[in-house]
Coordinates of C-alpha atoms in Angstrom, one line a residue:
Chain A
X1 CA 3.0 4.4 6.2
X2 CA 0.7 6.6 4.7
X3 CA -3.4 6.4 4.9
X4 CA -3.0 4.8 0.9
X5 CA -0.9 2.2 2.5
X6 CA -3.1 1.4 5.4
X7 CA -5.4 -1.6 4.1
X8 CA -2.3 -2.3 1.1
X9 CA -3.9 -2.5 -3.2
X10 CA -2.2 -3.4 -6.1
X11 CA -4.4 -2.9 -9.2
X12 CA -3.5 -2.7 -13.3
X13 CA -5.6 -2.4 -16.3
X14 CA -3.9 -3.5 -19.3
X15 CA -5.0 -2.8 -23.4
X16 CA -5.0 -5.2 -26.2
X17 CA -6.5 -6.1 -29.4
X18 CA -10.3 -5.3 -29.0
X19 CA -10.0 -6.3 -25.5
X20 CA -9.0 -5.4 -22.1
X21 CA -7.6 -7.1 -18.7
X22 CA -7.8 -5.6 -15.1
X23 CA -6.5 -7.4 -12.2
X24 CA -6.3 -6.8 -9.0
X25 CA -4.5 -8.6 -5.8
X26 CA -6.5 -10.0 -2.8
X27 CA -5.2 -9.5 0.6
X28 CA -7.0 -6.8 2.8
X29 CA -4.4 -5.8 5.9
X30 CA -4.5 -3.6 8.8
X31 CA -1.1 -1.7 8.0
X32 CA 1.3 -5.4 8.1
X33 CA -1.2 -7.6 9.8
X34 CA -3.2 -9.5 7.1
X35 CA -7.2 -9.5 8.1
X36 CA -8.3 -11.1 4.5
X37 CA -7.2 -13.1 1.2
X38 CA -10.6 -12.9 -0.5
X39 CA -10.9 -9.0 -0.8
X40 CA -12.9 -8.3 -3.7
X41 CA -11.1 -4.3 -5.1
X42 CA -12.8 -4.7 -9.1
X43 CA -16.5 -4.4 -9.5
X44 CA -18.5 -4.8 -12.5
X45 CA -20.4 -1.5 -13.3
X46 CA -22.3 -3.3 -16.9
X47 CA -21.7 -5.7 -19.3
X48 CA -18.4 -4.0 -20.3
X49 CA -17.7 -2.0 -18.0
X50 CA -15.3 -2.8 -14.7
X51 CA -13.9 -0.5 -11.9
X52 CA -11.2 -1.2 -9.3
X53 CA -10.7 1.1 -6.7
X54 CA -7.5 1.0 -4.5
X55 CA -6.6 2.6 -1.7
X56 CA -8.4 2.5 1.5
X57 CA -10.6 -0.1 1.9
X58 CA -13.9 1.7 3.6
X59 CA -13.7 4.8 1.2
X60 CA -13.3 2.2 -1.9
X61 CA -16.5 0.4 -0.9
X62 CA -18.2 3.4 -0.3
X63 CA -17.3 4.8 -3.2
X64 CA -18.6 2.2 -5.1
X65 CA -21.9 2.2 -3.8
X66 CA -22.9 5.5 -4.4
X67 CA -21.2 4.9 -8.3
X68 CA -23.6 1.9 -8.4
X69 CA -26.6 4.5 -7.4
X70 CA -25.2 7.0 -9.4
X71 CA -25.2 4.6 -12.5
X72 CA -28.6 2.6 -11.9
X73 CA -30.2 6.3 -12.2
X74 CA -28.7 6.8 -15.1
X75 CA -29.6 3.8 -16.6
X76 CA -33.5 4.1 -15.5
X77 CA -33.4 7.8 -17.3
X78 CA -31.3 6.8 -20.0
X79 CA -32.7 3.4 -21.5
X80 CA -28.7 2.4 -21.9
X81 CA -25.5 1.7 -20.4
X82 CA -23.1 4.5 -19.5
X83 CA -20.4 4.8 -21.8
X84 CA -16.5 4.2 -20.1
X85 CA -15.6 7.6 -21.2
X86 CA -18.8 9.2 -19.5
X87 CA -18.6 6.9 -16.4
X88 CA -14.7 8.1 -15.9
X89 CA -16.1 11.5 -15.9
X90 CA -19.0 10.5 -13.4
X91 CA -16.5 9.3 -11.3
X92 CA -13.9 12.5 -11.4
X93 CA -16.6 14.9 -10.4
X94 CA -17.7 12.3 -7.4
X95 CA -13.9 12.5 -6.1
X96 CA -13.5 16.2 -6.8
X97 CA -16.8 17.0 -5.2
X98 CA -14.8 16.0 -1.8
X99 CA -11.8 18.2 -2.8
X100 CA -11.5 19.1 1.2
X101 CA -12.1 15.9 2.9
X102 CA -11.1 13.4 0.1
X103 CA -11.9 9.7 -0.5
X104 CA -8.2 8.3 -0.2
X105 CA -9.1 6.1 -3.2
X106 CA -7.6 5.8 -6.6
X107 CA -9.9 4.4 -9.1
X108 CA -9.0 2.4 -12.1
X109 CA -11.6 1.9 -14.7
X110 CA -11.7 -0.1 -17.7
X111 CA -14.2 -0.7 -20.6
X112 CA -15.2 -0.8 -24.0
X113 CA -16.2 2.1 -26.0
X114 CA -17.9 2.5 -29.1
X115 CA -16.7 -0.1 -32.2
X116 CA -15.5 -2.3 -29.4
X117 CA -12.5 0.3 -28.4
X118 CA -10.7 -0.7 -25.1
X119 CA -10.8 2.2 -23.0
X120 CA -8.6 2.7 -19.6
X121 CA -8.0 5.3 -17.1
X122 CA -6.8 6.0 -13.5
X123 CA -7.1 9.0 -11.2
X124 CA -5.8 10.4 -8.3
X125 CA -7.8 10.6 -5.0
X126 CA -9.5 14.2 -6.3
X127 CA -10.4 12.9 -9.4
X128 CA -7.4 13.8 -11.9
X129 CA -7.9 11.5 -14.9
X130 CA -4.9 10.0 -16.5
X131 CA -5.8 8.1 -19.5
X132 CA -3.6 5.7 -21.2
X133 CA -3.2 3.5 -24.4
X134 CA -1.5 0.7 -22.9
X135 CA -1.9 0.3 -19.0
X136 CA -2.5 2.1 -15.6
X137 CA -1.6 0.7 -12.1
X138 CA -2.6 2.2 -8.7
X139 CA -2.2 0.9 -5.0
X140 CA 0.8 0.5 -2.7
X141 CA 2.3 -1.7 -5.1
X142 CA 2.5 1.4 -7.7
X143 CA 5.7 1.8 -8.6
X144 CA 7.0 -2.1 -8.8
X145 CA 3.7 -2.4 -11.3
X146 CA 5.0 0.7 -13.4
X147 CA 8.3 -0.9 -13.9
X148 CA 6.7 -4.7 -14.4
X149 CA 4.1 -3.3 -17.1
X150 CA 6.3 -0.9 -18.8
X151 CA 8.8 -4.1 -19.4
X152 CA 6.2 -7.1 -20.3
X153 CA 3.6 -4.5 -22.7
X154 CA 3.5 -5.3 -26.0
X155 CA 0.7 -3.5 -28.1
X156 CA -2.5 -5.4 -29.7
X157 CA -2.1 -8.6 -27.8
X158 CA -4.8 -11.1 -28.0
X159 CA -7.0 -12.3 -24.8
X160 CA -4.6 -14.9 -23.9
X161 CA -1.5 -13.7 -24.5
X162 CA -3.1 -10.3 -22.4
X163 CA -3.5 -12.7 -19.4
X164 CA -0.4 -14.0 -19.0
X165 CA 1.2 -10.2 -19.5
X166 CA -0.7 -8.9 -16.8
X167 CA -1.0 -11.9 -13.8
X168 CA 3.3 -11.9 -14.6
X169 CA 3.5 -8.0 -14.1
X170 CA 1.0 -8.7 -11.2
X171 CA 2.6 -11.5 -9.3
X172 CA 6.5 -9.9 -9.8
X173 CA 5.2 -6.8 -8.5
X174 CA 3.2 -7.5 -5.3
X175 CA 6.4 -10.0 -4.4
X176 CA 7.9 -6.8 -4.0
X177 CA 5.1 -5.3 -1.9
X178 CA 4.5 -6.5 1.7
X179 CA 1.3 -5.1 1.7
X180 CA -0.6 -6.4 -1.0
X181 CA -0.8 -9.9 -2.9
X182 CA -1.9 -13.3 -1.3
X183 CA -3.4 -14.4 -4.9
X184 CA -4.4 -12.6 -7.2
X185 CA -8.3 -11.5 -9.8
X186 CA -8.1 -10.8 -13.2
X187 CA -10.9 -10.2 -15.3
X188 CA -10.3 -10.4 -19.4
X189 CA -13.5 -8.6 -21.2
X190 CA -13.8 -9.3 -25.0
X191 CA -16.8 -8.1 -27.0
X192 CA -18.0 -11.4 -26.2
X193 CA -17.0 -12.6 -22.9
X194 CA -15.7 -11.8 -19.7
X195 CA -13.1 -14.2 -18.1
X196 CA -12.8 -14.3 -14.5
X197 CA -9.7 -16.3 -12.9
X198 CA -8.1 -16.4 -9.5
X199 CA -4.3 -16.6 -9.6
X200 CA -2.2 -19.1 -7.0
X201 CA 0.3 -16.5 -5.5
X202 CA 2.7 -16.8 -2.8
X203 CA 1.1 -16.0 0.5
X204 CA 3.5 -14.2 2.5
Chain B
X1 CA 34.0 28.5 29.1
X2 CA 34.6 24.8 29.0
X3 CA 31.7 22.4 28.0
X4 CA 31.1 19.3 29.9
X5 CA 31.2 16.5 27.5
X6 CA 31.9 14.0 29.8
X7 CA 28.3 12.7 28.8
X8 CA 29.1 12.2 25.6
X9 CA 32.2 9.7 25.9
X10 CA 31.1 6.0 25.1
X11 CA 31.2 4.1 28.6
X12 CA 32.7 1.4 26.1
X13 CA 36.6 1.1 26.9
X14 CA 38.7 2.0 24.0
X15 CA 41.4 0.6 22.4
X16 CA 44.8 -0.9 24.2
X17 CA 43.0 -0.8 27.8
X18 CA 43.7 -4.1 29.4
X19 CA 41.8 -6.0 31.5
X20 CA 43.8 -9.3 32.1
X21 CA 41.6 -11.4 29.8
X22 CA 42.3 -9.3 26.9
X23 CA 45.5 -7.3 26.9
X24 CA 46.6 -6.0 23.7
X25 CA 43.0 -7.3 21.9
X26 CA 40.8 -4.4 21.7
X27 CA 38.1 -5.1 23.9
X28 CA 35.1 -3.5 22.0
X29 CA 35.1 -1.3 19.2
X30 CA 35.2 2.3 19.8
X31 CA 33.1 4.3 17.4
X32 CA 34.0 8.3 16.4
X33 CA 31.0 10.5 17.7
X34 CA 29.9 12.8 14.9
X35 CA 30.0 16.6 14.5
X36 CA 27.0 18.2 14.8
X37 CA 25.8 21.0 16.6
X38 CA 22.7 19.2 17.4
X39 CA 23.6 15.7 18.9
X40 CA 20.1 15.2 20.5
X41 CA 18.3 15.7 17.2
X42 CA 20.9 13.7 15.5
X43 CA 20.6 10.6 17.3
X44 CA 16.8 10.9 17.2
X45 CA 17.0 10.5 13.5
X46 CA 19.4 7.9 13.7
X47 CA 17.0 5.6 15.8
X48 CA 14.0 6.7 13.4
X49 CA 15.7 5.6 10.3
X50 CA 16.1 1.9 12.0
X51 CA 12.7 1.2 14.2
X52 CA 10.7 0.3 11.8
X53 CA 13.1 -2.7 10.2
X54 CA 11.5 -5.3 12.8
X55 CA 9.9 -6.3 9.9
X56 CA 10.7 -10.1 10.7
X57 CA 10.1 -13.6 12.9
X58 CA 12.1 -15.8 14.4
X59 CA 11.9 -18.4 17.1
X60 CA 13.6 -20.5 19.1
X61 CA 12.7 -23.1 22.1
X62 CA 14.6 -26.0 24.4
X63 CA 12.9 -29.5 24.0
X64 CA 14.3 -32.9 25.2
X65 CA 17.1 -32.8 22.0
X66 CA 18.3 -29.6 22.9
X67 CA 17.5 -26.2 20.9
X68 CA 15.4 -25.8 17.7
X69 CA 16.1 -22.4 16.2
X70 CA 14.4 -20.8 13.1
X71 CA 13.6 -17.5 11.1
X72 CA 12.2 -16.0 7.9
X73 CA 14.1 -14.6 5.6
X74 CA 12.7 -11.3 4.5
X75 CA 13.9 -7.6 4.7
X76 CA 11.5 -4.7 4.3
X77 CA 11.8 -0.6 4.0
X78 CA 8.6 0.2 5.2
X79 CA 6.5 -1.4 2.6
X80 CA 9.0 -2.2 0.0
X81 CA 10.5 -6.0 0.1
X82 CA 14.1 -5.0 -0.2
X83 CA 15.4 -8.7 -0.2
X84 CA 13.6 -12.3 0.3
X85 CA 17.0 -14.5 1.1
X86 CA 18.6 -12.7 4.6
X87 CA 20.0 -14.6 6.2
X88 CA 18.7 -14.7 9.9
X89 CA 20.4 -17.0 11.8
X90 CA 23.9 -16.1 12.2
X91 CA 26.6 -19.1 12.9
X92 CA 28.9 -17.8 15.7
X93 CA 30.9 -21.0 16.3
X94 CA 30.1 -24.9 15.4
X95 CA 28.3 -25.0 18.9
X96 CA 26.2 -21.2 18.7
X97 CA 24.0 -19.9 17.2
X98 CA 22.1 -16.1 17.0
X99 CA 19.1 -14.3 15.5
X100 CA 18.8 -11.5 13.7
X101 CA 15.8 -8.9 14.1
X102 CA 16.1 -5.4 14.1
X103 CA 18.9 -3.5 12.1
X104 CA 20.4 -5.8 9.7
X105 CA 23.8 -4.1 10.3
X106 CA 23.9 -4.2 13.7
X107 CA 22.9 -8.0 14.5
X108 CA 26.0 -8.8 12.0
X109 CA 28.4 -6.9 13.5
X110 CA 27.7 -7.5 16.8
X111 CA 27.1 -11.6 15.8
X112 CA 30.9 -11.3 14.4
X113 CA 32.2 -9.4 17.6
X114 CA 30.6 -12.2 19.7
X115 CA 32.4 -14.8 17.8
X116 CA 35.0 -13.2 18.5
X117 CA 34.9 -12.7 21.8
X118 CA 34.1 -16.7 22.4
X119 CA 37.5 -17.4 20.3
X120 CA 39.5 -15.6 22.7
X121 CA 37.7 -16.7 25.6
X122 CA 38.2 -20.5 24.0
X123 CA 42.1 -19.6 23.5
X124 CA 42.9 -18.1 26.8
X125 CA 41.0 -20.5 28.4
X126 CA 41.5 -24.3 26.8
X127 CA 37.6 -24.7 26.9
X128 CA 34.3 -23.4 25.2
X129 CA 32.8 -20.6 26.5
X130 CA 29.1 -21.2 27.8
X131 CA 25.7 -20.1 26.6
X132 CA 25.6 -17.8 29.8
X133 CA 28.5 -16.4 29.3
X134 CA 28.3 -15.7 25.7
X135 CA 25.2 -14.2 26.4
X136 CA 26.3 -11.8 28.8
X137 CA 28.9 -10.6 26.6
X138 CA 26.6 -9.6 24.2
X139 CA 24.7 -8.1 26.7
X140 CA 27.0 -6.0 28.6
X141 CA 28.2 -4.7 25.2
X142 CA 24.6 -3.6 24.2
X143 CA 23.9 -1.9 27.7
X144 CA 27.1 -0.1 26.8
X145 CA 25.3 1.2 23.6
X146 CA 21.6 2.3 24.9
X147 CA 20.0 5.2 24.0
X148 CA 22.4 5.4 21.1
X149 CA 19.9 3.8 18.7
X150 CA 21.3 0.2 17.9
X151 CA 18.3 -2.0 17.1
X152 CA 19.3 -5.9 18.2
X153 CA 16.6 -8.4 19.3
X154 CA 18.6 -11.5 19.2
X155 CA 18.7 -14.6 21.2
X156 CA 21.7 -16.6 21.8
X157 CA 21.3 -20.8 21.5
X158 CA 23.7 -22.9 22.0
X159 CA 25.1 -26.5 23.7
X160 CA 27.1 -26.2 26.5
X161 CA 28.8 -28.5 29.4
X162 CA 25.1 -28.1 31.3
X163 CA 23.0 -28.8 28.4
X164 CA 21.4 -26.9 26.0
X165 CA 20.8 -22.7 26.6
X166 CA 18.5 -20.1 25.4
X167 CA 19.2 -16.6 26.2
X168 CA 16.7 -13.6 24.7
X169 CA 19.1 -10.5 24.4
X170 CA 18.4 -6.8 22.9
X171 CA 19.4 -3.8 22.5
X172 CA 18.0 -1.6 25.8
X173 CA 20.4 -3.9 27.3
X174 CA 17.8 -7.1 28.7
X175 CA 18.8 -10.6 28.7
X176 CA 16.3 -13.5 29.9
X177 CA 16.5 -17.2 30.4
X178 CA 14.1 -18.7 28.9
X179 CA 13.2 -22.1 27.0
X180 CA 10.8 -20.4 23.9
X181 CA 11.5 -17.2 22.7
X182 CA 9.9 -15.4 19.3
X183 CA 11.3 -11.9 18.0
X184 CA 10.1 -9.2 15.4
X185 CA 6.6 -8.3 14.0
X186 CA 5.2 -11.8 12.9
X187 CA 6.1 -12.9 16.8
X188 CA 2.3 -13.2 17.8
X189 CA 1.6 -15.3 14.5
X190 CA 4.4 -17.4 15.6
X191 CA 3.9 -18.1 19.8
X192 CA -0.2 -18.8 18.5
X193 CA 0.9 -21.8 17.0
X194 CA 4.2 -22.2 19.1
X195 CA 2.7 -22.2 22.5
X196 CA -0.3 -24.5 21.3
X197 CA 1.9 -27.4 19.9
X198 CA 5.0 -27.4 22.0
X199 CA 5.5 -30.5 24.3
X200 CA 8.9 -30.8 25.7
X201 CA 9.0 -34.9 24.9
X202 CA 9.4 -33.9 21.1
X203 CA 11.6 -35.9 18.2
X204 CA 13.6 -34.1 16.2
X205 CA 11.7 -34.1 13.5
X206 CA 8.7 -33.0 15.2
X207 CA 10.4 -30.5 16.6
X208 CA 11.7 -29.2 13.0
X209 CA 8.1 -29.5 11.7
X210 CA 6.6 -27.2 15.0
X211 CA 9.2 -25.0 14.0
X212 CA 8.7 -24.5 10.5
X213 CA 4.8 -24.2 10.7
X214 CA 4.9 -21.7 13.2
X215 CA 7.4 -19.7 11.2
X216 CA 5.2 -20.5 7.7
X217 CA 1.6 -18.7 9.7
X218 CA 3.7 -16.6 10.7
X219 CA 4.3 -15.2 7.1
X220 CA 1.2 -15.8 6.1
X221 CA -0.7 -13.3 8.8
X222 CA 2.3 -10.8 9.0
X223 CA 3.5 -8.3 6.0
X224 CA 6.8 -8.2 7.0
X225 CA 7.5 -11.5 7.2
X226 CA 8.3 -14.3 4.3
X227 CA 10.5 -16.2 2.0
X228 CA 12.4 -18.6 2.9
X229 CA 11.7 -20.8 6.5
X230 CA 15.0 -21.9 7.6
X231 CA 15.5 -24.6 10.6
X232 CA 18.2 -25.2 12.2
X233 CA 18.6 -27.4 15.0
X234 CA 21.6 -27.6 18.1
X235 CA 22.4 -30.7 19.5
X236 CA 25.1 -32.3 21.8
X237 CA 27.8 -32.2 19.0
X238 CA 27.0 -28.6 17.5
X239 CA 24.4 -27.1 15.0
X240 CA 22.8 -28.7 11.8
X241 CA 21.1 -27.2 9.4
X242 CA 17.6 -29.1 9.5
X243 CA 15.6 -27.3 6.3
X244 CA 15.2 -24.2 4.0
X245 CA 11.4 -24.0 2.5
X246 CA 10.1 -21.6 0.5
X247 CA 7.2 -20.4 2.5
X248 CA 4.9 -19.7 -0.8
X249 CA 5.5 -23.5 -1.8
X250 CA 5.0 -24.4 1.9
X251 CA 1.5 -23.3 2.3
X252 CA 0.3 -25.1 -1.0
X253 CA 1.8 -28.0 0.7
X254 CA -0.2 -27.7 4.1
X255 CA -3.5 -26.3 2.4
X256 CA -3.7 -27.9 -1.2
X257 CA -5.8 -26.2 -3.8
X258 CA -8.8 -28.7 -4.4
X259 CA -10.4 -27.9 -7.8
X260 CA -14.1 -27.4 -7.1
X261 CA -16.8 -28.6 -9.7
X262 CA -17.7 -25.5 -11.8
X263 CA -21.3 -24.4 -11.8
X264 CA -20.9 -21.1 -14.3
X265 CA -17.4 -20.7 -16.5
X266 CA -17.6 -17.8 -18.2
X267 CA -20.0 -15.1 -18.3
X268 CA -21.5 -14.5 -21.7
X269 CA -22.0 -11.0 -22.9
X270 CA -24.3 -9.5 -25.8
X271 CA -22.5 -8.2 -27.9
X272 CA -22.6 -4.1 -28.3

């Protein structure tokens, strides 16, 4: 199993109307034994403004610490909140800055722009964005959450309807995955709210 | 010059050999070598390709009603969950029963050969063939195999005329006596709880329930391990089948959800 796979992720942003979802699973493993079923992987950067990072578990935390520093400065100098499109770049030069000795991390961050826009992207562990207008998944549960999304996505769904799509694609794909799962976190931002639940998953 | 492949031959007898017991039934399989010029490297990969797939748990003790025997049923490549219904406990008559960890292919296989074996011993015979001797059987015929990368880690239960019998068996050719055995990856998971409730003055059911809850933490702690806990239990008269849980309903069942009083629901936002 490769380093990715050593603490096991499964992570998915998903797009709808004027709103966003991202949702993340919960287990934290040492390669098949399971240490955790509690492990917080998406953090709240502002108001509207979320980032999960997948991959392997001591880089993502310290990755998100120094985008925490990173962001509080900007907010002192700034007066404002970082945009998502700004923030994703904040990030890629972060990762890319470690071309040689990388952060085995990939990112997925999620927000809303300007006019309320939904904004998504995901990168690789040197910082390659990859935006998308419907969903991005990362994590050992990848591919299962590629072919669980690119079934259930229908564009310009509302909050609720949003939810269901992505704890289903969630839940069918970590079933799939022995490395990630035991519950699952999803957070549904509106302009208005956020929406935090904890899903009831199997636990094996 | 000639090469010495006398190292190469399977110490297995082949075909038509007789032995008394057996003449005319092939004794044990004989399997074509393959053609390569590099044999060594070959089998190597061979024995790569199936170490990691002990990717499971099963268990099996002796207590005062004779032999509880139990297993998940999940199947992983590496990460990916190929299947959540194997089947892991293999039938080999009314009055046996074996476990399957390691490669899939094998334990079947070998399972049917066994059964096969016991048939004809019944036949020629006019009685059952013992735990002991079943056991061996299986044995002898994986010793005949090392180094040639099957992957079995099976143990044989069963009733016989002395009472109920446990034997561990596996592929580098070991076999051990024994009254509680657990196989594959989620094995520590499942002698934690095991070794901590086991009494040997246990009921049936209590007995099924030991079983099945040290199967379910087992799941629950190891990645390899899950889907469905099956139970079976081997008394005097033969096997039963005792249960078949879903493990992900199961631990709902021994650790409810209790919905806490909510301070803060929903985190408002000003708006943009």
């Amino acid at each position: 199993m490769s380093i990715f796979e050593y603490n096991g992720s499964a992570l998915v942003a998903m797009v709808g109307k004027n709103c966003f979802a991202i949702a993340s699973d919960r287990r934290l493993g040492v390669q098949l034994q399971t240490i955790a079923t509690d492990f917080q992987r998406i953090y709240q950067i502002h108001d509207r403004l979320f980032i999960g990072i997948s991959g392997l578990a001591t880089d993502a935390q310290t990755l998100y610490q120094r985008l925490v520093f990173r962001h509080k400065l900007y907010e002192l100098r700034e007066e404002r909140d970082m945009k998502p499109e700004t923030f994703a770049s904040l990030v890629s030069a972060i990762l890319y800055e470690k071309r040689f000795g990388p952060y085995f991390c990939q990112p997925v961050i999620a927000g809303l722009g300007d006019d309320d826009k939904p904004f998504i992207c995901t990168m690789d562990a040197i910082g390659a964005k990859e935006l998308a207008k419907d969903f991005v998944v990362a994590g050992s549960a990848s591919e299962s959450l590629y072919g669980a999304c690119e079934a259930m996505f229908k564009p310009d769904m509302e909050p609720e309807e949003l939810f269901e799509t992505v704890s289903q694609a969630l839940q069918a794909s970590v079933d799939r995955d022995c490395l990630s799962g035991w519950g699952g976190h999803v957070y549904v931002v509106t302009p208005t709210e956020v929406k935090e639940r904890i899903l009831k998953g199997r636990m094996d | 010059m000639k090469l010495d492949l006398s190292g190469l031959e399977s110490t297995v007898p082949h075909f038509g050999t007789s032995d008394g017991l057996s003449h005319g039934f092939p004794t044990a399989p004989s399997f074509d070598l393959p053609i390569t010029g590099d044999f060594d490297g070959f089998q190597k990969e061979a024995i790569q390709m199936v170490k990691p797939a002990k990717g499971t748990t099963t268990l099996a003790f002796i207590f005062k009603e004779g032999v509880m025997v139990a297993a998940d049923s999940r199947a992983s490549m590496g990460g990916y969950i190929s299947s959540q219904s194997v089947k892991k406990i293999i039938e080999i008559n009314p009055h046996m029963l074996g476990t399957m960890a390691g490669g899939a292919a094998d334990c079947q296989f070998w399972h049917r050969n066994l059964g096969i074996k016991c048939r004809l011993h019944e036949l020629a015979n006019k009685r059952r063939i013992s735990v002991t001797g079943a056991s061996k059987l299986l044995a002898n015929i994986l010793y005949s195999y090392r180094g040639m990368g099957l992957s079995v880690g099976t143990m044989i239960a069963g009733w016989d005329e002395t009472g109920p019998g446990l034997y561990y068996v596996d592929s580098e050719g070991g076999r051990l006596k024994g009254t509680r055995f657990s196989v594959g990856s989620g094995s520590p998971y499942a002698y934690g709880v095991l070794d901590s409730g086991y009494r040997f003055d246990m009921s049936v059911e209590e007995a099924a329930e030991l079983a099945r809850r040290s199967i379910y933490h087992a799941t629950f702690r190891d990645g390899a391990s899950g889907g469905v806990a099956s139970v079976y239990h081997v008394g005097p008269n033969g096997w039963t089948k005792m249960s078949g849980d879903d493990v992900g309903e199961l631990h709902y069942k021994y650790y409810p959800v209790t919905p806490s009083t909510v301070e803060q629901e929903m985190g408002e936002v000003s708006g943009a």
